[in-house]
């Protein structure tokens, strides 16, 4: 793959920022919102709550003048990320009712930490008939510890930060998620008049204010999309330029790829990716930020199938995020699962086959492996891919990949 690709706005930053527009009746304008099925879906959820939404050429305008405190059961249930409407609804209306999100293919995905945070602010939580209800006559700032089984929680931190923005007094979130998406949300909230400090560190302090106002914001570039194209270039021995990707959000990925024989260099506002020679095996463990992201684990596994030697990939965030492994095996990859680790005996020539996408990042891994494999690979169920990658087929083709979208039968 050769050429330039422009990195889209971050899906996982855009979703909570979209939800945050519920915190004010004034119009909010958000730029660089990626056009994805997940963001379009979030726009529908906002509309179902009574807001007016306009989404045109990457700019989203939301006015949440008069809103309801409950989300449509089926809409909310269909997208896990929509749980982040709960914090703003609770903050603004003192009541929120959403369908309890279930687990998904990558793990159980509980929301106990979100609820623990709301309860600490004084909300009463009830789970009934598949709904979770949070109500409060008054929200009071509190000090809370939001660490869980796997460390911090990204959307849990976002949710509590949003509710606390309109609480009385000071909230301190300990063991807060440090992800750049949390920082982007905090920046948007501050532009709305919130008082937040410490975002990006494990201790976030929110001083509640009586009211928030409309604001304009530009979403950060998607570090996971950038990492995915970087790995695709490495897998195909290409040289590509990622326009707008931020090296400071990709330290762990760049460091691991360097160990694996891939150079990622900052050149002005861009990153340039090329191989340094032969690919080398390495070990990777996923961790909360600033560790190696779980959302890049599947793509990295695909790369290691092409890398001579043994690589061990350990997944510490989600308990069953290895669905791509059996599909990679269809292409001839030799991977064994041992507890939370995948042991990849790499360096074989992969051979194209029909495969099935199981989730968003697994789909990306299959595309990467398919690009490097001999022959043709057909990736089915690409609606998973469209949830989180803006026009991946078009962007990849521009980089020289032979990839085509075929109508699903
Ligand atoms: N967890 C709990 N209790 C909670 C919440 C989380 O035990 O109340 C556990 C989870 O089960 C998991 C760990 O904590 O083991 C981390 O989960 P987290 O809450 O951070 O995940 P999330 O906020 O629901 C976001 C991204 C995911 C990404 C994770 C981890 C969005 C919309 N989603 O999910 O993105 O994998 O953070 O970085 O921001 C993706 O884009 O493909 C994706 C799955």
mmCIF file of C-alpha atoms in Angstrom, residues 43-377:
data_model
loop_
_atom_site.group_PDB
_atom_site.id
_atom_site.type_symbol
_atom_site.label_atom_id
_atom_site.label_comp_id
_atom_site.label_asym_id
_atom_site.label_seq_id
_atom_site.Cartn_x
_atom_site.Cartn_y
_atom_site.Cartn_z
ATOM 1 C CA UNK A 43 -27.948 10.837 16.211
ATOM 2 C CA UNK A 44 -31.200 8.828 15.998
ATOM 3 C CA UNK A 45 -31.097 8.176 19.738
ATOM 4 C CA UNK A 46 -30.641 11.905 20.403
ATOM 5 C CA UNK A 47 -33.633 12.612 18.139
ATOM 6 C CA UNK A 48 -35.704 10.010 19.960
ATOM 7 C CA UNK A 49 -35.002 11.953 23.174
ATOM 8 C CA UNK A 50 -36.518 15.079 21.606
ATOM 9 C CA UNK A 51 -33.476 16.896 20.220
ATOM 10 C CA UNK A 52 -33.101 18.486 16.804
ATOM 11 C CA UNK A 53 -30.120 17.045 14.952
ATOM 12 C CA UNK A 54 -28.494 18.045 11.683
ATOM 13 C CA UNK A 55 -25.586 15.945 10.402
ATOM 14 C CA UNK A 56 -23.950 17.286 7.250
ATOM 15 C CA UNK A 57 -20.468 16.720 5.835
ATOM 16 C CA UNK A 58 -18.920 15.799 9.161
ATOM 17 C CA UNK A 59 -20.553 18.601 11.147
ATOM 18 C CA UNK A 60 -23.248 17.792 13.612
ATOM 19 C CA UNK A 61 -25.537 20.433 15.063
ATOM 20 C CA UNK A 62 -27.664 19.416 18.024
ATOM 21 C CA UNK A 63 -30.244 21.416 19.927
ATOM 22 C CA UNK A 64 -31.607 19.635 22.986
ATOM 23 C CA UNK A 65 -34.098 22.276 24.032
ATOM 24 C CA UNK A 66 -36.770 20.007 25.481
ATOM 25 C CA UNK A 67 -35.780 16.432 26.158
ATOM 26 C CA UNK A 68 -37.189 13.279 27.677
ATOM 27 C CA UNK A 69 -35.362 11.329 30.357
ATOM 28 C CA UNK A 70 -35.841 7.934 28.783
ATOM 29 C CA UNK A 71 -34.249 6.341 25.756
ATOM 30 C CA UNK A 72 -36.162 4.151 23.307
ATOM 31 C CA UNK A 73 -35.669 0.593 24.594
ATOM 32 C CA UNK A 74 -34.776 -0.989 21.273
ATOM 33 C CA UNK A 75 -32.624 1.841 19.967
ATOM 34 C CA UNK A 76 -30.458 2.008 23.080
ATOM 35 C CA UNK A 77 -30.241 -1.769 23.375
ATOM 36 C CA UNK A 78 -28.779 -2.070 19.877
ATOM 37 C CA UNK A 79 -25.662 -0.009 20.551
ATOM 38 C CA UNK A 80 -23.661 -0.434 23.740
ATOM 39 C CA UNK A 81 -22.005 2.970 23.360
ATOM 40 C CA UNK A 82 -25.395 4.630 23.863
ATOM 41 C CA UNK A 83 -25.120 3.974 27.620
ATOM 42 C CA UNK A 84 -23.336 7.338 27.729
ATOM 43 C CA UNK A 85 -26.659 9.197 27.367
ATOM 44 C CA UNK A 86 -27.338 8.219 30.979
ATOM 45 C CA UNK A 87 -24.899 10.640 32.647
ATOM 46 C CA UNK A 88 -26.129 13.748 30.774
ATOM 47 C CA UNK A 89 -29.812 12.828 31.258
ATOM 48 C CA UNK A 90 -29.253 12.354 34.975
ATOM 49 C CA UNK A 91 -27.251 15.598 35.185
ATOM 50 C CA UNK A 92 -29.781 17.742 33.345
ATOM 51 C CA UNK A 93 -33.125 16.151 34.314
ATOM 52 C CA UNK A 94 -32.180 14.311 37.513
ATOM 53 C CA UNK A 95 -33.655 11.170 35.938
ATOM 54 C CA UNK A 96 -32.506 8.728 33.296
ATOM 55 C CA UNK A 97 -34.023 5.504 32.071
ATOM 56 C CA UNK A 98 -32.288 3.347 29.485
ATOM 57 C CA UNK A 99 -32.422 -0.306 28.483
ATOM 58 C CA UNK A 100 -29.721 -2.264 30.247
ATOM 59 C CA UNK A 101 -27.040 -3.004 27.643
ATOM 60 C CA UNK A 102 -26.255 -6.687 27.350
ATOM 61 C CA UNK A 103 -22.887 -8.314 26.904
ATOM 62 C CA UNK A 104 -21.432 -8.585 23.446
ATOM 63 C CA UNK A 105 -19.196 -10.874 21.481
ATOM 64 C CA UNK A 106 -16.009 -9.471 23.090
ATOM 65 C CA UNK A 107 -17.094 -9.902 26.719
ATOM 66 C CA UNK A 108 -19.688 -9.448 29.471
ATOM 67 C CA UNK A 109 -19.426 -5.633 29.528
ATOM 68 C CA UNK A 110 -21.132 -4.786 32.829
ATOM 69 C CA UNK A 111 -22.057 -1.199 33.823
ATOM 70 C CA UNK A 112 -21.673 -1.631 37.588
ATOM 71 C CA UNK A 113 -19.000 1.093 37.744
ATOM 72 C CA UNK A 114 -21.197 3.633 35.910
ATOM 73 C CA UNK A 115 -23.971 2.912 38.420
ATOM 74 C CA UNK A 116 -21.567 3.060 41.367
ATOM 75 C CA UNK A 117 -20.567 6.558 40.243
ATOM 76 C CA UNK A 118 -24.182 7.739 39.848
ATOM 77 C CA UNK A 119 -25.047 6.317 43.269
ATOM 78 C CA UNK A 120 -22.081 8.143 44.816
ATOM 79 C CA UNK A 121 -23.542 11.392 43.415
ATOM 80 C CA UNK A 122 -26.770 10.595 45.249
ATOM 81 C CA UNK A 123 -28.852 8.858 42.570
ATOM 82 C CA UNK A 124 -31.152 5.964 43.370
ATOM 83 C CA UNK A 125 -30.630 3.100 40.939
ATOM 84 C CA UNK A 126 -33.236 0.513 40.052
ATOM 85 C CA UNK A 127 -33.131 -2.280 37.514
ATOM 86 C CA UNK A 128 -36.585 -3.344 36.371
ATOM 87 C CA UNK A 129 -38.047 -4.948 33.273
ATOM 88 C CA UNK A 130 -34.756 -4.735 31.393
ATOM 89 C CA UNK A 131 -34.392 -1.022 32.148
ATOM 90 C CA UNK A 132 -31.980 0.733 34.412
ATOM 91 C CA UNK A 133 -33.427 3.758 36.163
ATOM 92 C CA UNK A 134 -31.424 6.446 37.899
ATOM 93 C CA UNK A 135 -33.240 9.236 39.744
ATOM 94 C CA UNK A 136 -32.114 11.932 42.140
ATOM 95 C CA UNK A 137 -33.786 14.894 43.738
ATOM 96 C CA UNK A 138 -30.370 16.480 44.071
ATOM 97 C CA UNK A 139 -26.928 15.455 42.796
ATOM 98 C CA UNK A 140 -24.091 16.134 45.207
ATOM 99 C CA UNK A 141 -20.412 16.046 44.322
ATOM 100 C CA UNK A 142 -18.532 13.127 45.878
ATOM 101 C CA UNK A 143 -15.164 11.421 45.906
ATOM 102 C CA UNK A 144 -15.294 7.986 44.322
ATOM 103 C CA UNK A 145 -13.047 5.179 43.145
ATOM 104 C CA UNK A 146 -14.041 3.955 39.668
ATOM 105 C CA UNK A 147 -11.441 1.216 39.152
ATOM 106 C CA UNK A 148 -12.745 -2.245 38.325
ATOM 107 C CA UNK A 149 -11.679 -5.750 37.413
ATOM 108 C CA UNK A 150 -9.731 -4.636 34.360
ATOM 109 C CA UNK A 151 -8.737 -1.179 35.597
ATOM 110 C CA UNK A 152 -10.499 2.025 34.633
ATOM 111 C CA UNK A 153 -13.667 2.358 32.555
ATOM 112 C CA UNK A 154 -13.785 4.732 29.591
ATOM 113 C CA UNK A 155 -17.531 5.281 29.221
ATOM 114 C CA UNK A 156 -18.046 4.972 32.992
ATOM 115 C CA UNK A 157 -15.633 7.876 33.523
ATOM 116 C CA UNK A 158 -17.365 9.823 30.726
ATOM 117 C CA UNK A 159 -20.808 9.184 32.190
ATOM 118 C CA UNK A 160 -19.912 10.264 35.722
ATOM 119 C CA UNK A 161 -18.012 13.318 34.468
ATOM 120 C CA UNK A 162 -21.117 14.432 32.541
ATOM 121 C CA UNK A 163 -23.523 13.935 35.461
ATOM 122 C CA UNK A 164 -21.091 15.611 37.893
ATOM 123 C CA UNK A 165 -20.751 18.662 35.613
ATOM 124 C CA UNK A 166 -24.227 19.757 36.762
ATOM 125 C CA UNK A 167 -24.060 18.416 40.356
ATOM 126 C CA UNK A 168 -23.718 20.583 43.453
ATOM 127 C CA UNK A 169 -20.143 20.734 44.718
ATOM 128 C CA UNK A 170 -16.926 18.960 43.873
ATOM 129 C CA UNK A 171 -16.604 15.430 42.460
ATOM 130 C CA UNK A 172 -13.286 13.600 42.456
ATOM 131 C CA UNK A 173 -13.034 10.496 40.263
ATOM 132 C CA UNK A 174 -10.143 8.285 41.321
ATOM 133 C CA UNK A 175 -8.853 5.583 38.951
ATOM 134 C CA UNK A 176 -10.427 7.530 36.098
ATOM 135 C CA UNK A 177 -9.787 6.418 32.526
ATOM 136 C CA UNK A 178 -6.902 8.372 30.944
ATOM 137 C CA UNK A 179 -7.856 7.736 27.295
ATOM 138 C CA UNK A 180 -7.559 10.685 24.853
ATOM 139 C CA UNK A 181 -11.309 10.283 24.203
ATOM 140 C CA UNK A 182 -11.986 11.173 27.867
ATOM 141 C CA UNK A 183 -9.764 14.251 27.506
ATOM 142 C CA UNK A 184 -11.614 15.272 24.323
ATOM 143 C CA UNK A 185 -14.955 14.979 26.121
ATOM 144 C CA UNK A 186 -13.616 17.014 29.067
ATOM 145 C CA UNK A 187 -12.440 19.713 26.628
ATOM 146 C CA UNK A 188 -15.895 19.859 25.060
ATOM 147 C CA UNK A 189 -17.567 20.017 28.488
ATOM 148 C CA UNK A 190 -15.221 22.837 29.524
ATOM 149 C CA UNK A 191 -16.120 24.683 26.298
ATOM 150 C CA UNK A 192 -19.756 24.330 27.472
ATOM 151 C CA UNK A 193 -18.852 25.998 30.756
ATOM 152 C CA UNK A 194 -18.038 22.938 32.901
ATOM 153 C CA UNK A 195 -15.203 23.090 35.420
ATOM 154 C CA UNK A 196 -13.055 19.994 35.002
ATOM 155 C CA UNK A 197 -9.390 19.446 35.747
ATOM 156 C CA UNK A 198 -7.114 16.412 35.631
ATOM 157 C CA UNK A 199 -8.628 14.746 32.542
ATOM 158 C CA UNK A 200 -5.966 12.484 31.042
ATOM 159 C CA UNK A 201 -4.723 11.541 34.532
ATOM 160 C CA UNK A 202 -6.203 8.959 36.956
ATOM 161 C CA UNK A 203 -7.713 11.715 39.134
ATOM 162 C CA UNK A 204 -10.353 13.947 37.589
ATOM 163 C CA UNK A 205 -11.924 16.801 39.538
ATOM 164 C CA UNK A 206 -15.273 18.216 38.467
ATOM 165 C CA UNK A 207 -16.681 21.308 40.153
ATOM 166 C CA UNK A 208 -20.385 21.367 39.430
ATOM 167 C CA UNK A 209 -21.972 24.413 37.797
ATOM 168 C CA UNK A 210 -25.661 25.409 37.669
ATOM 169 C CA UNK A 211 -25.934 25.517 33.890
ATOM 170 C CA UNK A 212 -24.008 24.676 30.739
ATOM 171 C CA UNK A 213 -24.216 26.519 27.438
ATOM 172 C CA UNK A 214 -23.835 25.686 23.742
ATOM 173 C CA UNK A 215 -20.321 25.165 22.340
ATOM 174 C CA UNK A 216 -18.399 24.350 19.194
ATOM 175 C CA UNK A 217 -15.815 21.584 19.105
ATOM 176 C CA UNK A 218 -13.650 19.526 16.742
ATOM 177 C CA UNK A 219 -13.336 15.809 17.535
ATOM 178 C CA UNK A 220 -9.791 14.365 17.807
ATOM 179 C CA UNK A 221 -8.525 12.086 15.019
ATOM 180 C CA UNK A 222 -9.270 8.391 15.468
ATOM 181 C CA UNK A 223 -6.163 6.736 16.928
ATOM 182 C CA UNK A 224 -7.596 3.260 16.333
ATOM 183 C CA UNK A 225 -8.270 3.952 12.658
ATOM 184 C CA UNK A 226 -4.719 5.351 12.367
ATOM 185 C CA UNK A 227 -3.279 2.223 14.017
ATOM 186 C CA UNK A 228 -5.325 0.006 11.685
ATOM 187 C CA UNK A 229 -3.945 1.675 8.510
ATOM 188 C CA UNK A 230 -0.449 1.603 10.002
ATOM 189 C CA UNK A 231 -0.676 -2.138 10.519
ATOM 190 C CA UNK A 232 -2.202 -2.662 7.061
ATOM 191 C CA UNK A 233 0.783 -0.821 5.535
ATOM 192 C CA UNK A 234 3.213 -2.920 7.585
ATOM 193 C CA UNK A 235 1.449 -6.142 6.564
ATOM 194 C CA UNK A 236 1.705 -5.277 2.862
ATOM 195 C CA UNK A 237 5.266 -3.923 3.043
ATOM 196 C CA UNK A 238 3.951 -0.533 1.993
ATOM 197 C CA UNK A 239 4.765 3.060 2.754
ATOM 198 C CA UNK A 240 1.904 5.362 3.656
ATOM 199 C CA UNK A 241 1.291 8.791 5.129
ATOM 200 C CA UNK A 242 -1.427 9.171 7.741
ATOM 201 C CA UNK A 243 -2.737 12.711 7.460
ATOM 202 C CA UNK A 244 -3.744 14.222 10.786
ATOM 203 C CA UNK A 245 -2.875 11.181 12.955
ATOM 204 C CA UNK A 246 -1.514 12.077 16.385
ATOM 205 C CA UNK A 247 1.695 10.359 17.464
ATOM 206 C CA UNK A 248 1.100 11.414 21.081
ATOM 207 C CA UNK A 249 -2.061 9.261 21.155
ATOM 208 C CA UNK A 250 -0.279 6.247 19.641
ATOM 209 C CA UNK A 251 2.890 5.876 21.742
ATOM 210 C CA UNK A 252 2.313 2.260 22.811
ATOM 211 C CA UNK A 253 1.355 1.182 19.281
ATOM 212 C CA UNK A 254 4.323 2.982 17.679
ATOM 213 C CA UNK A 255 6.694 1.512 20.273
ATOM 214 C CA UNK A 256 5.455 -2.057 19.733
ATOM 215 C CA UNK A 257 5.501 -1.705 15.953
ATOM 216 C CA UNK A 258 9.070 -0.409 16.129
ATOM 217 C CA UNK A 259 10.015 -3.578 18.029
ATOM 218 C CA UNK A 260 8.263 -5.570 15.281
ATOM 219 C CA UNK A 261 10.322 -3.832 12.551
ATOM 220 C CA UNK A 262 7.943 -1.057 11.504
ATOM 221 C CA UNK A 263 8.911 2.605 11.550
ATOM 222 C CA UNK A 264 6.302 5.273 12.274
ATOM 223 C CA UNK A 265 7.753 8.761 11.975
ATOM 224 C CA UNK A 266 6.167 12.101 12.693
ATOM 225 C CA UNK A 267 6.467 14.484 9.752
ATOM 226 C CA UNK A 268 4.737 17.789 10.484
ATOM 227 C CA UNK A 269 1.056 17.080 11.138
ATOM 228 C CA UNK A 270 1.345 13.607 9.581
ATOM 229 C CA UNK A 271 2.793 10.203 10.373
ATOM 230 C CA UNK A 272 4.802 8.219 7.833
ATOM 231 C CA UNK A 273 4.771 4.428 8.075
ATOM 232 C CA UNK A 274 7.280 2.066 6.484
ATOM 233 C CA UNK A 275 8.998 -1.197 7.312
ATOM 234 C CA UNK A 276 12.547 -1.061 8.688
ATOM 235 C CA UNK A 277 13.411 -4.409 7.102
ATOM 236 C CA UNK A 278 12.010 -7.810 7.959
ATOM 237 C CA UNK A 279 9.092 -8.095 10.384
ATOM 238 C CA UNK A 280 10.077 -9.397 13.829
ATOM 239 C CA UNK A 281 8.014 -11.257 16.404
ATOM 240 C CA UNK A 282 7.079 -9.464 19.646
ATOM 241 C CA UNK A 283 4.834 -9.820 22.681
ATOM 242 C CA UNK A 284 1.892 -7.510 23.340
ATOM 243 C CA UNK A 285 -0.341 -7.046 26.381
ATOM 244 C CA UNK A 286 -3.441 -4.871 26.125
ATOM 245 C CA UNK A 287 -3.938 -2.373 28.947
ATOM 246 C CA UNK A 288 -5.887 0.779 29.677
ATOM 247 C CA UNK A 289 -4.314 3.925 28.159
ATOM 248 C CA UNK A 290 -1.371 4.669 27.904
ATOM 249 C CA UNK A 291 -0.873 0.931 27.431
ATOM 250 C CA UNK A 292 -1.449 -0.957 24.194
ATOM 251 C CA UNK A 293 -5.142 -0.554 23.213
ATOM 252 C CA UNK A 294 -7.436 -3.569 23.161
ATOM 253 C CA UNK A 295 -9.025 -2.035 20.042
ATOM 254 C CA UNK A 296 -5.780 -2.707 18.132
ATOM 255 C CA UNK A 297 -5.240 -6.242 19.441
ATOM 256 C CA UNK A 298 -6.969 -8.085 16.585
ATOM 257 C CA UNK A 299 -5.153 -6.084 13.890
ATOM 258 C CA UNK A 300 -1.801 -6.738 15.617
ATOM 259 C CA UNK A 301 -2.614 -10.455 15.799
ATOM 260 C CA UNK A 302 -3.159 -10.412 12.022
ATOM 261 C CA UNK A 303 0.255 -8.759 11.550
ATOM 262 C CA UNK A 304 1.976 -11.326 13.752
ATOM 263 C CA UNK A 305 0.644 -14.188 11.597
ATOM 264 C CA UNK A 306 2.986 -12.790 8.896
ATOM 265 C CA UNK A 307 5.948 -12.346 11.257
ATOM 266 C CA UNK A 308 8.497 -15.176 11.491
ATOM 267 C CA UNK A 309 8.798 -16.553 15.045
ATOM 268 C CA UNK A 310 6.448 -16.759 18.001
ATOM 269 C CA UNK A 311 4.484 -13.755 19.229
ATOM 270 C CA UNK A 312 2.319 -13.775 22.343
ATOM 271 C CA UNK A 313 -0.656 -11.452 22.570
ATOM 272 C CA UNK A 314 -2.310 -11.126 25.964
ATOM 273 C CA UNK A 315 -5.765 -9.547 26.244
ATOM 274 C CA UNK A 316 -6.292 -7.946 29.663
ATOM 275 C CA UNK A 317 -9.372 -5.776 29.009
ATOM 276 C CA UNK A 318 -12.040 -8.051 27.531
ATOM 277 C CA UNK A 319 -12.416 -11.724 28.364
ATOM 278 C CA UNK A 320 -13.351 -13.103 24.949
ATOM 279 C CA UNK A 321 -11.854 -10.835 22.364
ATOM 280 C CA UNK A 322 -10.296 -13.566 20.235
ATOM 281 C CA UNK A 323 -13.113 -14.320 17.793
ATOM 282 C CA UNK A 324 -10.853 -13.348 14.888
ATOM 283 C CA UNK A 325 -8.460 -16.183 15.694
ATOM 284 C CA UNK A 326 -10.548 -19.007 14.230
ATOM 285 C CA UNK A 327 -11.227 -16.914 11.116
ATOM 286 C CA UNK A 328 -7.513 -16.129 10.682
ATOM 287 C CA UNK A 329 -6.961 -19.889 10.872
ATOM 288 C CA UNK A 330 -9.113 -20.252 7.735
ATOM 289 C CA UNK A 331 -6.427 -18.217 5.941
ATOM 290 C CA UNK A 332 -3.764 -20.626 7.198
ATOM 291 C CA UNK A 333 -2.633 -18.818 10.357
ATOM 292 C CA UNK A 334 -1.261 -20.920 13.219
ATOM 293 C CA UNK A 335 -2.621 -19.454 16.474
ATOM 294 C CA UNK A 336 -3.347 -21.143 19.782
ATOM 295 C CA UNK A 337 -5.382 -19.645 22.615
ATOM 296 C CA UNK A 338 -3.995 -20.238 26.118
ATOM 297 C CA UNK A 339 -6.105 -18.473 28.754
ATOM 298 C CA UNK A 340 -6.024 -14.723 28.063
ATOM 299 C CA UNK A 341 -3.218 -15.130 25.492
ATOM 300 C CA UNK A 342 -2.978 -15.946 21.804
ATOM 301 C CA UNK A 343 0.237 -17.661 20.769
ATOM 302 C CA UNK A 344 0.965 -16.904 17.138
ATOM 303 C CA UNK A 345 3.441 -19.017 15.201
ATOM 304 C CA UNK A 346 3.950 -16.554 12.405
ATOM 305 C CA UNK A 347 5.676 -16.292 9.076
ATOM 306 C CA UNK A 348 3.463 -18.535 6.968
ATOM 307 C CA UNK A 349 2.121 -17.385 3.642
ATOM 308 C CA UNK A 350 -1.590 -16.840 4.185
ATOM 309 C CA UNK A 351 -3.998 -17.981 1.535
ATOM 310 C CA UNK A 352 -7.307 -16.207 0.807
ATOM 311 C CA UNK A 353 -10.624 -17.721 1.909
ATOM 312 C CA UNK A 354 -14.181 -16.667 2.765
ATOM 313 C CA UNK A 355 -14.260 -15.491 6.390
ATOM 314 C CA UNK A 356 -16.844 -14.081 8.759
ATOM 315 C CA UNK A 357 -16.475 -10.840 10.734
ATOM 316 C CA UNK A 358 -17.584 -11.158 14.371
ATOM 317 C CA UNK A 359 -17.050 -7.606 15.627
ATOM 318 C CA UNK A 360 -15.665 -4.265 14.565
ATOM 319 C CA UNK A 361 -11.930 -4.725 15.181
ATOM 320 C CA UNK A 362 -11.977 -8.411 14.215
ATOM 321 C CA UNK A 363 -13.315 -7.298 10.809
ATOM 322 C CA UNK A 364 -10.370 -4.931 10.397
ATOM 323 C CA UNK A 365 -7.965 -7.758 11.270
ATOM 324 C CA UNK A 366 -9.516 -9.963 8.588
ATOM 325 C CA UNK A 367 -9.193 -7.211 5.980
ATOM 326 C CA UNK A 368 -5.497 -6.767 6.877
ATOM 327 C CA UNK A 369 -4.826 -10.512 6.695
ATOM 328 C CA UNK A 370 -6.780 -10.708 3.422
ATOM 329 C CA UNK A 371 -4.659 -7.928 1.882
ATOM 330 C CA UNK A 372 -1.474 -9.824 2.715
ATOM 331 C CA UNK A 373 -2.797 -13.263 1.734
ATOM 332 C CA UNK A 374 -2.291 -14.902 -1.632
ATOM 333 C CA UNK A 375 -5.546 -15.076 -3.580
ATOM 334 C CA UNK A 376 -8.915 -13.617 -2.712
ATOM 335 C CA UNK A 377 -10.437 -13.229 0.726
#
